[in-house]
Short mmCIF file of C-alpha atoms in Angstrom, two decimals:
data_model
loop_
_atom_site.label_atom_id
_atom_site.label_comp_id
_atom_site.label_asym_id
_atom_site.label_seq_id
_atom_site.Cartn_x
_atom_site.Cartn_y
_atom_site.Cartn_z
CA UNK A 1 202.42 50.90 -183.82
CA UNK A 2 205.03 50.89 -187.03
CA UNK A 3 208.08 53.30 -188.03
CA UNK A 4 207.36 56.09 -190.14
CA UNK A 5 208.45 55.62 -194.27
CA UNK A 6 210.31 58.28 -195.68
CA UNK A 7 206.82 60.16 -197.08
CA UNK A 8 205.70 60.40 -194.18
CA UNK A 9 209.12 61.26 -192.01
CA UNK A 10 209.57 63.87 -194.04
CA UNK A 11 205.64 65.59 -193.76
CA UNK A 12 206.39 65.05 -189.80
CA UNK A 13 209.33 66.90 -190.09
CA UNK A 14 208.66 69.16 -192.71
CA UNK A 15 205.76 70.51 -189.92
CA UNK A 16 207.96 70.63 -187.09
CA UNK A 17 210.25 72.54 -188.90
CA UNK A 18 208.03 74.90 -189.55
CA UNK A 19 207.78 75.66 -185.81
CA UNK A 20 211.44 75.03 -184.45
CA UNK A 21 213.95 75.55 -187.48
CA UNK A 22 217.35 73.78 -186.93
CA UNK A 23 216.38 73.38 -183.66
CA UNK A 24 214.65 69.78 -184.70
CA UNK A 25 217.99 68.28 -184.69
CA UNK A 26 217.39 68.47 -180.55
CA UNK A 27 214.67 67.14 -180.92
CA UNK A 28 215.74 64.09 -182.94
CA UNK A 29 218.88 64.01 -181.17
CA UNK A 30 217.57 64.45 -177.81
CA UNK A 31 218.80 61.41 -175.38
CA UNK A 32 215.81 59.92 -173.08
CA UNK A 33 216.63 58.61 -169.99
CA UNK A 34 213.60 56.60 -169.31
CA UNK A 35 213.26 52.74 -168.49
CA UNK A 36 216.07 50.92 -166.05
CA UNK A 37 219.01 51.06 -169.41
CA UNK A 38 221.60 52.06 -167.95
CA UNK A 39 223.14 54.05 -171.59
CA UNK A 40 220.64 56.60 -172.26
CA UNK A 41 218.47 55.50 -175.98
CA UNK A 42 217.54 58.86 -178.45
CA UNK A 43 213.15 59.63 -178.81
CA UNK A 44 211.90 58.35 -181.88
CA UNK A 45 208.13 58.68 -183.61
CA UNK A 46 206.57 55.84 -184.32
CA UNK A 47 202.84 55.64 -185.63
CA UNK A 48 199.36 54.01 -184.80
CA UNK A 49 196.63 54.22 -185.95
CA UNK A 50 197.16 57.66 -187.99
CA UNK A 51 198.40 59.35 -184.54
CA UNK A 52 202.45 59.72 -184.86
CA UNK A 53 203.80 59.71 -180.89
CA UNK A 54 207.36 60.90 -180.15
CA UNK A 55 208.44 58.21 -177.49
CA UNK A 56 211.38 56.78 -176.27
CA UNK A 57 212.85 54.10 -177.80
CA UNK A 58 213.24 52.01 -174.28
CA UNK A 59 209.19 52.59 -174.34
CA UNK A 60 208.84 52.06 -177.32
CA UNK A 61 210.59 48.06 -176.76
CA UNK A 62 208.65 47.56 -174.05
CA UNK A 63 205.30 48.69 -176.12
CA UNK A 64 205.53 46.16 -179.06
CA UNK A 65 204.30 43.43 -176.11
CA UNK A 66 201.07 45.48 -177.72
CA UNK A 67 198.73 44.79 -180.26
CA UNK A 68 198.23 47.06 -182.37
CA UNK A 69 194.60 47.10 -181.82
CA UNK A 70 195.24 47.23 -178.33
CA UNK A 71 197.48 49.92 -177.71
CA UNK A 72 195.65 53.35 -177.26
CA UNK A 73 198.40 55.71 -176.64
CA UNK A 74 202.53 56.01 -175.97
CA UNK A 75 205.09 58.33 -175.63
CA UNK A 76 203.83 61.81 -176.42
CA UNK A 77 201.56 62.71 -179.21
CA UNK A 78 202.36 64.90 -181.56
CA UNK A 79 199.80 64.88 -184.04
CA UNK A 80 197.52 63.03 -186.69
CA UNK A 81 197.57 61.99 -190.34
CA UNK A 82 194.51 62.92 -191.87
CA UNK A 83 192.55 60.84 -194.58
CA UNK A 84 194.12 62.91 -197.62
CA UNK A 85 197.86 62.69 -196.15
CA UNK A 86 198.40 65.63 -194.35
CA UNK A 87 200.00 66.13 -190.94
CA UNK A 88 198.11 67.84 -188.69
CA UNK A 89 199.89 68.91 -185.03
CA UNK A 90 198.26 68.50 -181.86
CA UNK A 91 197.74 70.10 -179.13
CA UNK A 92 200.22 67.89 -176.55
CA UNK A 93 203.09 68.43 -179.03
CA UNK A 94 203.25 71.94 -177.42
CA UNK A 95 205.75 70.62 -174.98
CA UNK A 96 208.02 69.71 -177.46
CA UNK A 97 207.35 72.89 -179.81
CA UNK A 98 208.05 74.70 -176.92
CA UNK A 99 211.41 73.84 -175.77
CA UNK A 100 212.25 74.48 -179.03
CA UNK A 101 210.79 77.26 -180.74
CA UNK A 102 212.54 79.50 -183.00
CA UNK A 103 209.30 81.93 -183.16
CA UNK A 104 207.43 82.93 -180.34
CA UNK A 105 205.03 85.38 -179.37
CA UNK A 106 204.44 86.49 -175.61
CA UNK A 107 200.43 87.30 -175.13
CA UNK A 108 199.40 90.03 -172.62
CA UNK A 109 197.99 88.53 -169.60
CA UNK A 110 194.11 90.42 -170.96
CA UNK A 111 194.11 88.41 -174.10
CA UNK A 112 194.98 85.61 -172.58
CA UNK A 113 191.68 83.96 -172.02
CA UNK A 114 190.58 85.03 -175.62
CA UNK A 115 193.06 82.69 -177.09
CA UNK A 116 192.66 80.15 -174.68
CA UNK A 117 189.14 79.96 -175.58
CA UNK A 118 190.10 79.26 -179.50
CA UNK A 119 190.06 82.99 -180.62
CA UNK A 120 193.23 84.29 -183.32
CA UNK A 121 195.73 85.97 -181.60
CA UNK A 122 195.02 90.12 -182.41
CA UNK A 123 197.58 92.60 -182.57
CA UNK A 124 196.57 94.71 -179.45
CA UNK A 125 196.90 90.80 -177.56
CA UNK A 126 200.91 90.87 -178.15
CA UNK A 127 203.39 91.86 -175.42
CA UNK A 128 205.99 90.71 -177.36
CA UNK A 129 207.18 89.73 -180.90
CA UNK A 130 210.29 87.82 -181.80
CA UNK A 131 212.02 89.39 -184.60
CA UNK A 132 212.19 88.15 -188.08
CA UNK A 133 209.36 85.83 -188.46
CA UNK A 134 207.28 85.63 -191.33
CA UNK A 135 204.00 85.60 -192.60
CA UNK A 136 203.27 80.80 -192.66
CA UNK A 137 206.15 80.55 -190.05
CA UNK A 138 204.80 78.34 -186.86
CA UNK A 139 204.85 80.74 -183.77
CA UNK A 140 204.32 79.00 -180.06
CA UNK A 141 202.60 81.54 -177.83
CA UNK A 142 203.26 82.66 -174.46
CA UNK A 143 202.17 84.15 -171.81
CA UNK A 144 204.34 86.80 -170.44
CA UNK A 145 205.57 84.78 -167.65
CA UNK A 146 206.28 82.23 -169.77
CA UNK A 147 203.76 79.42 -169.72
CA UNK A 148 203.42 78.23 -173.18
CA UNK A 149 199.55 78.37 -174.32
CA UNK A 150 199.36 77.02 -177.71
CA UNK A 151 200.91 77.35 -181.18
CA UNK A 152 199.65 78.61 -184.56
CA UNK A 153 200.88 80.29 -187.77
CA UNK A 154 201.73 83.64 -188.26
CA UNK A 155 199.59 86.03 -190.33
CA UNK A 156 202.50 88.50 -190.92
CA UNK A 157 205.88 89.33 -190.42
CA UNK A 158 207.05 91.02 -187.96
CA UNK A 159 207.67 94.45 -189.30
CA UNK A 160 204.24 94.28 -190.84
CA UNK A 161 203.18 94.00 -187.25
CA UNK A 162 204.22 97.63 -186.07
CA UNK A 163 202.27 98.82 -188.85
CA UNK A 164 198.88 97.60 -188.61
CA UNK A 165 195.55 98.18 -186.69
CA UNK A 166 195.26 96.78 -183.34
CA UNK A 167 192.27 94.40 -184.46
CA UNK A 168 194.11 92.48 -186.50
CA UNK A 169 195.12 89.38 -186.90
CA UNK A 170 198.77 88.54 -185.40
CA UNK A 171 199.20 84.65 -185.15
CA UNK A 172 196.23 82.70 -186.53
CA UNK A 173 195.32 79.42 -184.24
CA UNK A 174 196.19 76.06 -184.57
CA UNK A 175 195.74 74.71 -181.17
CA UNK A 176 195.34 75.75 -177.79
CA UNK A 177 196.46 74.48 -174.11
CA UNK A 178 192.07 75.04 -173.40
CA UNK A 179 191.59 72.42 -175.71
CA UNK A 180 192.51 69.80 -173.09
CA UNK A 181 188.65 70.78 -171.23
CA UNK A 182 186.86 71.96 -174.22
CA UNK A 183 188.15 68.51 -176.76
CA UNK A 184 189.11 66.18 -174.07
CA UNK A 185 187.82 63.12 -175.22
CA UNK A 186 188.67 63.72 -179.03
CA UNK A 187 192.28 64.14 -177.63
CA UNK B 1 236.35 -14.23 -211.58
CA UNK B 2 235.22 -10.82 -211.37
CA UNK B 3 235.45 -8.50 -214.10
CA UNK B 4 235.68 -4.93 -213.16
CA UNK B 5 234.42 -1.82 -215.49
CA UNK B 6 235.47 1.13 -212.86
CA UNK B 7 233.88 3.42 -215.93
CA UNK B 8 230.64 2.59 -215.06
CA UNK B 9 231.35 1.76 -211.69
CA UNK B 10 230.22 -1.26 -211.76
CA UNK B 11 231.80 -5.34 -211.33
CA UNK B 12 230.26 -8.67 -212.05
CA UNK B 13 230.81 -11.92 -212.17
CA UNK B 14 229.59 -14.05 -215.19
CA UNK B 15 231.37 -17.19 -213.74
CA UNK B 16 229.45 -17.21 -210.72
CA UNK B 17 226.62 -21.04 -210.02
CA UNK B 18 225.31 -21.55 -206.76
CA UNK B 19 226.17 -24.96 -205.37
CA UNK B 20 223.70 -25.86 -204.26
CA UNK B 21 220.05 -24.03 -204.61
CA UNK B 22 219.14 -22.92 -200.82
CA UNK B 23 216.24 -23.67 -200.05
CA UNK B 24 214.89 -21.04 -197.83
CA UNK B 25 214.68 -17.75 -199.42
CA UNK B 26 216.25 -15.89 -196.21
CA UNK B 27 219.98 -17.90 -197.46
CA UNK B 28 219.03 -17.01 -200.57
CA UNK B 29 219.20 -13.03 -199.41
CA UNK B 30 222.50 -14.14 -197.47
CA UNK B 31 224.32 -15.65 -200.09
CA UNK B 32 223.42 -13.14 -202.49
CA UNK B 33 224.29 -10.03 -200.41
CA UNK B 34 227.59 -11.75 -199.76
CA UNK B 35 228.22 -12.50 -203.52
CA UNK B 36 227.28 -8.57 -203.70
CA UNK B 37 229.84 -7.41 -201.39
CA UNK B 38 232.63 -9.29 -202.94
CA UNK B 39 231.88 -7.50 -205.75
CA UNK B 40 231.76 -4.07 -204.20
CA UNK B 41 235.08 -4.69 -202.32
CA UNK B 42 236.46 -5.37 -205.62
CA UNK B 43 234.98 -2.19 -207.24
CA UNK B 44 236.47 0.07 -203.62
CA UNK B 45 240.58 -2.66 -204.31
CA UNK B 46 240.12 -1.45 -207.85
CA UNK B 47 239.19 2.01 -207.03
CA UNK B 48 241.93 2.72 -204.54
CA UNK B 49 244.43 0.80 -207.23
CA UNK B 50 244.17 3.84 -209.49
CA UNK B 51 246.40 6.61 -209.25
CA UNK B 52 245.17 9.47 -206.89
CA UNK B 53 245.65 13.36 -206.21
CA UNK B 54 244.96 14.58 -202.26
CA UNK B 55 242.55 16.54 -201.45
CA UNK B 56 240.53 18.55 -199.10
CA UNK B 57 238.20 15.88 -199.12
CA UNK B 58 240.47 13.39 -199.51
CA UNK B 59 242.22 11.47 -202.71
CA UNK B 60 240.06 12.38 -205.60
CA UNK B 61 240.68 9.78 -208.96
CA UNK B 62 240.43 9.79 -212.60
CA UNK B 63 237.93 7.20 -213.78
CA UNK B 64 239.22 4.94 -216.88
CA UNK B 65 236.48 5.27 -219.65
CA UNK B 66 233.38 2.89 -219.61
CA UNK B 67 234.01 -0.48 -221.52
CA UNK B 68 230.93 -2.53 -220.86
CA UNK B 69 228.64 -1.87 -223.26
CA UNK B 70 225.46 -0.35 -222.43
CA UNK B 71 221.89 -1.13 -224.54
CA UNK B 72 220.30 1.81 -225.84
CA UNK B 73 217.55 3.32 -223.66
CA UNK B 74 215.33 4.90 -226.37
CA UNK B 75 214.83 2.49 -229.57
CA UNK B 76 216.18 3.61 -232.94
CA UNK B 77 214.66 6.19 -234.83
CA UNK B 78 212.69 5.55 -237.41
CA UNK B 79 213.63 6.08 -241.00
CA UNK B 80 212.23 9.30 -242.55
CA UNK B 81 210.14 8.90 -244.90
CA UNK B 82 211.61 10.53 -248.16
CA UNK B 83 209.66 13.92 -249.26
CA UNK B 84 208.30 14.63 -252.60
CA UNK B 85 211.21 16.87 -253.88
CA UNK B 86 213.19 13.34 -253.10
CA UNK B 87 211.26 10.43 -254.58
CA UNK B 88 210.83 12.91 -258.01
CA UNK B 89 214.44 13.40 -257.97
CA UNK B 90 215.57 9.48 -257.50
CA UNK B 91 213.08 8.56 -260.18
CA UNK B 92 214.93 10.90 -263.26
CA UNK B 93 218.28 10.50 -261.11
CA UNK B 94 218.77 13.62 -260.37
CA UNK B 95 222.07 13.80 -257.60
CA UNK B 96 222.80 16.27 -254.95
CA UNK B 97 226.07 17.59 -255.48
CA UNK B 98 227.93 20.25 -253.34
CA UNK B 99 227.82 23.71 -254.03
CA UNK B 100 229.60 26.28 -252.74
CA UNK B 101 228.40 28.95 -250.21
CA UNK B 102 229.79 31.92 -251.56
CA UNK B 103 229.41 32.61 -255.19
CA UNK B 104 230.86 36.00 -257.36
CA UNK B 105 228.46 38.42 -258.50
CA UNK B 106 228.77 39.90 -261.81
CA UNK B 107 226.71 42.68 -260.77
CA UNK B 108 228.74 43.98 -257.93
CA UNK B 109 231.32 42.44 -258.64
CA UNK B 110 232.14 41.02 -255.59
CA UNK B 111 231.95 37.19 -252.85
CA UNK B 112 228.22 37.21 -252.19
CA UNK B 113 226.24 34.60 -250.51
CA UNK B 114 224.00 31.94 -252.73
CA UNK B 115 220.98 32.68 -250.50
CA UNK B 116 219.57 34.67 -247.55
CA UNK B 117 219.98 38.52 -247.09
CA UNK B 118 222.81 40.28 -249.28
CA UNK B 119 222.74 37.48 -251.51
CA UNK B 120 223.78 36.78 -255.32
CA UNK B 121 221.55 38.67 -257.76
CA UNK B 122 219.07 39.72 -255.10
CA UNK B 123 216.01 41.26 -256.80
CA UNK B 124 217.03 44.56 -254.47
CA UNK B 125 219.99 45.38 -255.79
CA UNK B 126 217.72 46.10 -258.94
CA UNK B 127 216.96 49.54 -259.05
CA UNK B 128 215.60 49.46 -262.45
CA UNK B 129 213.75 47.04 -264.32
CA UNK B 130 213.47 47.19 -268.58
CA UNK B 131 209.76 47.68 -269.69
CA UNK B 132 209.13 44.50 -272.09
CA UNK B 133 206.56 44.60 -274.26
CA UNK B 134 204.52 42.02 -272.68
CA UNK B 135 204.13 44.32 -269.63
CA UNK B 136 200.27 44.85 -268.97
CA UNK B 137 200.40 48.75 -267.98
CA UNK B 138 199.67 49.92 -264.52
CA UNK B 139 201.42 47.33 -263.07
CA UNK B 140 204.16 48.05 -260.51
CA UNK B 141 206.90 45.30 -261.91
CA UNK B 142 208.61 45.68 -258.52
CA UNK B 143 205.55 44.64 -256.74
CA UNK B 144 205.07 42.11 -259.03
CA UNK B 145 208.58 40.90 -257.85
CA UNK B 146 207.64 40.78 -254.54
CA UNK B 147 204.85 39.59 -254.55
CA UNK B 148 205.71 36.24 -256.76
CA UNK B 149 208.77 35.42 -254.13
CA UNK B 150 206.26 35.95 -251.44
CA UNK B 151 204.04 33.01 -253.47
CA UNK B 152 207.50 31.16 -253.95
CA UNK B 153 207.82 31.04 -250.14
CA UNK B 154 204.32 30.26 -248.89
CA UNK B 155 204.56 27.17 -251.69
CA UNK B 156 207.73 25.95 -250.36
CA UNK B 157 205.81 25.99 -246.88
CA UNK B 158 203.35 24.35 -247.94
CA UNK B 159 205.49 21.66 -249.34
CA UNK B 160 206.87 21.50 -246.31
CA UNK B 161 203.59 20.47 -244.06
CA UNK B 162 202.56 18.43 -246.38
CA UNK B 163 206.42 16.42 -245.93
CA UNK B 164 205.92 16.63 -242.54
CA UNK B 165 202.44 14.89 -242.32
CA UNK B 166 203.96 12.51 -244.33
CA UNK B 167 206.51 11.84 -241.99
CA UNK B 168 204.53 12.40 -238.77
CA UNK B 169 202.19 8.90 -240.94
CA UNK B 170 205.60 7.23 -239.74
CA UNK B 171 206.21 8.11 -236.56
CA UNK B 172 209.26 9.80 -237.72
CA UNK B 173 209.08 13.28 -237.07
CA UNK B 174 211.86 14.87 -235.99
CA UNK B 175 212.66 15.55 -232.74
CA UNK B 176 212.60 19.40 -232.65
CA UNK B 177 209.17 19.10 -234.84
CA UNK B 178 207.73 16.90 -231.81
CA UNK B 179 208.10 19.52 -229.61
CA UNK B 180 206.03 22.24 -231.66
CA UNK B 181 203.60 19.60 -233.12
CA UNK B 182 200.93 21.47 -231.58
CA UNK B 183 201.52 24.67 -233.46
CA UNK B 184 201.79 23.39 -237.08
CA UNK B 185 198.54 22.44 -238.85
CA UNK B 186 199.85 18.98 -239.35
CA UNK B 187 196.55 16.71 -239.20
CA UNK B 188 197.07 12.85 -237.51
CA UNK B 189 199.18 14.43 -234.79
CA UNK B 190 197.36 14.58 -231.85
CA UNK B 191 198.78 16.71 -229.41
CA UNK B 192 199.02 15.12 -226.07
CA UNK B 193 195.62 15.99 -223.62
CA UNK B 194 197.10 18.64 -221.63
CA UNK B 195 196.38 17.97 -217.88
CA UNK B 196 194.95 20.99 -215.91
CA UNK B 197 197.64 21.23 -213.01
CA UNK B 198 196.64 21.88 -209.28
CA UNK B 199 198.40 25.05 -209.47
CA UNK B 200 196.68 26.23 -212.84
CA UNK B 201 193.55 24.88 -211.40
CA UNK B 202 194.11 26.93 -207.87
CA UNK B 203 194.27 30.53 -210.06
CA UNK B 204 191.39 29.75 -211.89
CA UNK B 205 189.63 29.22 -209.31
CA UNK B 206 191.10 32.43 -207.39
CA UNK B 207 190.22 34.02 -210.32
CA UNK B 208 186.42 33.15 -210.22
CA UNK B 209 186.61 33.53 -206.42
CA UNK B 210 187.31 37.48 -206.12
CA UNK B 211 185.57 38.74 -209.64
CA UNK B 212 182.53 40.24 -207.64
CA UNK B 213 181.71 44.15 -207.31
CA UNK B 214 183.59 43.31 -203.03
CA UNK B 215 186.49 40.95 -204.57
CA UNK B 216 184.91 38.10 -203.19
CA UNK B 217 184.98 39.77 -199.45
CA UNK B 218 182.20 38.57 -198.78
CA UNK B 219 181.19 35.69 -200.92
CA UNK B 220 180.46 32.29 -198.48
CA UNK B 221 183.96 30.22 -198.69
CA UNK B 222 184.19 26.63 -199.83
CA UNK B 223 185.07 23.95 -197.42
CA UNK B 224 188.92 23.50 -197.78
CA UNK B 225 188.82 26.75 -199.86
CA UNK B 226 192.19 29.66 -199.05
CA UNK B 227 191.76 33.27 -199.28
CA UNK B 228 192.46 34.69 -202.78
CA UNK B 229 196.19 35.37 -203.27
CA UNK B 230 196.71 39.00 -202.77
CA UNK B 231 198.36 40.26 -205.59
CA UNK B 232 199.66 43.41 -204.98
CA UNK B 233 202.93 44.26 -203.02
CA UNK B 234 203.20 44.64 -199.23
CA UNK B 235 204.59 47.58 -198.05
CA UNK B 236 207.65 46.76 -195.94
CA UNK B 237 208.60 49.11 -193.00
CA UNK B 238 211.46 49.31 -191.32
CA UNK B 239 211.50 47.69 -187.54
CA UNK B 240 210.06 48.65 -184.85
CA UNK B 241 212.64 47.95 -182.47
CA UNK B 242 216.26 46.22 -183.75
CA UNK B 243 217.73 44.69 -181.62
CA UNK B 244 219.21 46.83 -178.86
CA UNK B 245 218.74 50.60 -179.03
CA UNK B 246 217.09 52.06 -182.32
CA UNK B 247 218.03 50.73 -185.88
CA UNK B 248 220.47 51.92 -187.83
CA UNK B 249 218.22 52.00 -190.68
CA UNK B 250 215.55 54.26 -189.08
CA UNK B 251 218.68 56.50 -188.04
CA UNK B 252 219.64 56.42 -190.96
CA UNK B 253 216.52 57.29 -192.55
CA UNK B 254 215.92 60.52 -190.19
CA UNK B 255 219.20 61.93 -190.56
CA UNK B 256 218.86 61.19 -194.20
CA UNK B 257 215.01 63.30 -194.25
CA UNK B 258 216.44 65.93 -191.41
CA UNK B 259 219.85 67.01 -193.56
CA UNK B 260 217.65 67.38 -196.55
CA UNK B 261 215.29 69.77 -195.05
CA UNK B 262 218.39 71.66 -193.43
CA UNK B 263 220.03 71.78 -196.22
CA UNK B 264 217.11 73.20 -198.16
CA UNK B 265 216.47 75.70 -196.12
CA UNK B 266 220.12 77.15 -195.39
CA UNK B 267 219.44 80.24 -196.83
CA UNK B 268 217.29 81.13 -194.03
CA UNK B 269 220.24 81.01 -191.95
CA UNK B 270 221.30 84.69 -192.84
CA UNK B 271 218.82 87.19 -191.77
CA UNK B 272 220.06 89.95 -193.69
CA UNK B 273 217.50 92.62 -191.91
CA UNK B 274 219.08 91.19 -188.66
CA UNK B 275 222.58 91.51 -189.87
CA UNK B 276 222.21 95.70 -190.71
CA UNK B 277 220.88 96.16 -187.82
CA UNK B 278 223.79 94.42 -186.01
CA UNK B 279 225.92 96.09 -188.10
CA UNK B 280 224.64 99.62 -187.27
CA UNK B 281 224.25 98.99 -183.73
CA UNK B 282 228.16 98.23 -183.45
CA UNK B 283 228.81 101.30 -185.25
CA UNK B 284 227.31 102.99 -183.39
CA UNK B 285 229.00 101.93 -180.56
CA UNK B 286 231.75 102.36 -181.92
CA UNK B 287 230.96 105.93 -182.74
CA UNK B 288 230.25 106.61 -178.89
CA UNK B 289 233.60 105.05 -177.65
CA UNK B 290 235.44 107.23 -179.64
CA UNK B 291 233.94 110.29 -178.09
CA UNK B 292 233.86 109.22 -174.97
CA UNK B 293 237.60 109.42 -173.20
CA UNK B 294 240.15 107.56 -174.07
CA UNK B 295 240.99 105.91 -170.68
CA UNK B 296 237.68 103.31 -170.79
CA UNK B 297 238.55 102.13 -173.90
CA UNK B 298 240.00 99.33 -172.45
CA UNK B 299 237.29 98.31 -170.90
CA UNK B 300 234.62 98.83 -173.57
CA UNK B 301 237.35 96.46 -175.67
CA UNK B 302 236.32 93.59 -173.20
CA UNK B 303 232.45 94.13 -173.34
CA UNK B 304 231.76 92.39 -176.27
CA UNK B 305 234.60 89.87 -175.91
CA UNK B 306 232.10 88.73 -173.08
CA UNK B 307 229.04 89.04 -174.92
CA UNK B 308 230.63 86.63 -177.02
CA UNK B 309 231.06 83.94 -173.95
CA UNK B 310 227.44 84.32 -173.62
CA UNK B 311 226.11 83.46 -176.84
CA UNK B 312 228.34 80.81 -177.64
CA UNK B 313 227.31 79.20 -174.08
CA UNK B 314 223.63 79.43 -174.29
CA UNK B 315 223.61 77.86 -178.04
CA UNK B 316 221.67 75.53 -176.25
CA UNK B 317 218.67 77.07 -175.35
CA UNK B 318 217.99 79.29 -178.46
CA UNK B 319 214.97 80.94 -176.31
CA UNK B 320 217.29 82.53 -173.76
CA UNK B 321 219.21 84.16 -175.93
CA UNK B 322 216.25 85.56 -178.34
CA UNK B 323 214.61 86.83 -174.85
CA UNK B 324 217.86 88.75 -174.48
CA UNK B 325 217.90 90.00 -178.14
CA UNK B 326 214.37 91.10 -177.97
CA UNK B 327 214.75 93.08 -174.43
CA UNK B 328 218.09 94.60 -175.83
CA UNK B 329 215.79 95.98 -178.87
#
């Protein structure tokens, strides 16, 4: 387990910024009440075996007792660095993304299942969408009852969405909570 | 009686004699120690009788110059054998006499150095050379002059080395030449055989050990052989947990990255489309209010204020405010 260096921090933050915008500040500065400490600590990002974890600092201090080889996971794993050095978010990051999301899409109940099987979100399945989305922005996908289902990348801007035909992709799938079943071993 | 030489912090007793030669070695040591103690005491007494200045660490005295002449550590330098010119000059009776360092230069009518850069009668100052009848055709007089100069310099260097060789035979090389003697082409001076130091040996062994395709990773290690030194820099990371609370450096780093990111995207804060629609909606509302009776104007004034308060209180949960906006749309 180690801290991220400056380049890695920039990569991680840029990716999170796509989804959260200025709410990234909340993620970085939110206080943690974990552990026996009286004063609230903070959350921080730690890297172990190419995976990035979002951990409270009290947990980090306790985890220093565990060797790098033996440490399987700590806190919330939010993503991993690929061999080529890019940063990918994984489904477990949904928790912190959903609370601070800038762009959101709500799915109709009929199209929820399709998304949870790993398909892109079609225009026909969109129940509601926040405005001022630009193509390429990170979007968090919710069910109509405000349950976060996953996240993806916007394929079109909000304005374009009104015009396109119902079979066009609106959100390109990145991760969904169906992965907890489909890819149980890899998570 | 002791004589004390404070310059060397030394005292001795030239008149001391053992009254009777001590019988055993212990006694001899004992009496020597006693005499030594007396002498040290004499030095101490003399020291404390000197005028002193007070300092934090105690009194400080200035020692007088030493009076005892100690013998030289190294032998006297051997006389240098005369150089070829010196022998020649002695034979001819040529005497050295002093010359001025600067000379009046007729050409430039200025005082110039006798030798070296910017000297009197410098060849470089002559731009034109008159042709003579003895000149060979097709020869550059300037190039010839340069070549002649080079030749003279080389000859002088040869003479110098020859004289040094002669001096080396007598063991009278000047010390500064001795240090560089291995670099000089002097036969007869032997470079001290170089002993390979332990570190150098280790370096060579390390180079040999890593000279395989795998960098020596899979080679059998000899007994006592150390791992090859890793000559690139290790990456340094901030501490995982620094004392109590997060390391201040890590906080600094995250803040720096965060601020950079936010300032880079600050132009996105103003959403023009949104601003225009909001402006239009407000206008519409105003118009509707004006059309309506003036009695309700007070209540309509209150409404936007309420909205403002809601917005400020809902700042923490942006999701809820957005939902409200999208609903209102």
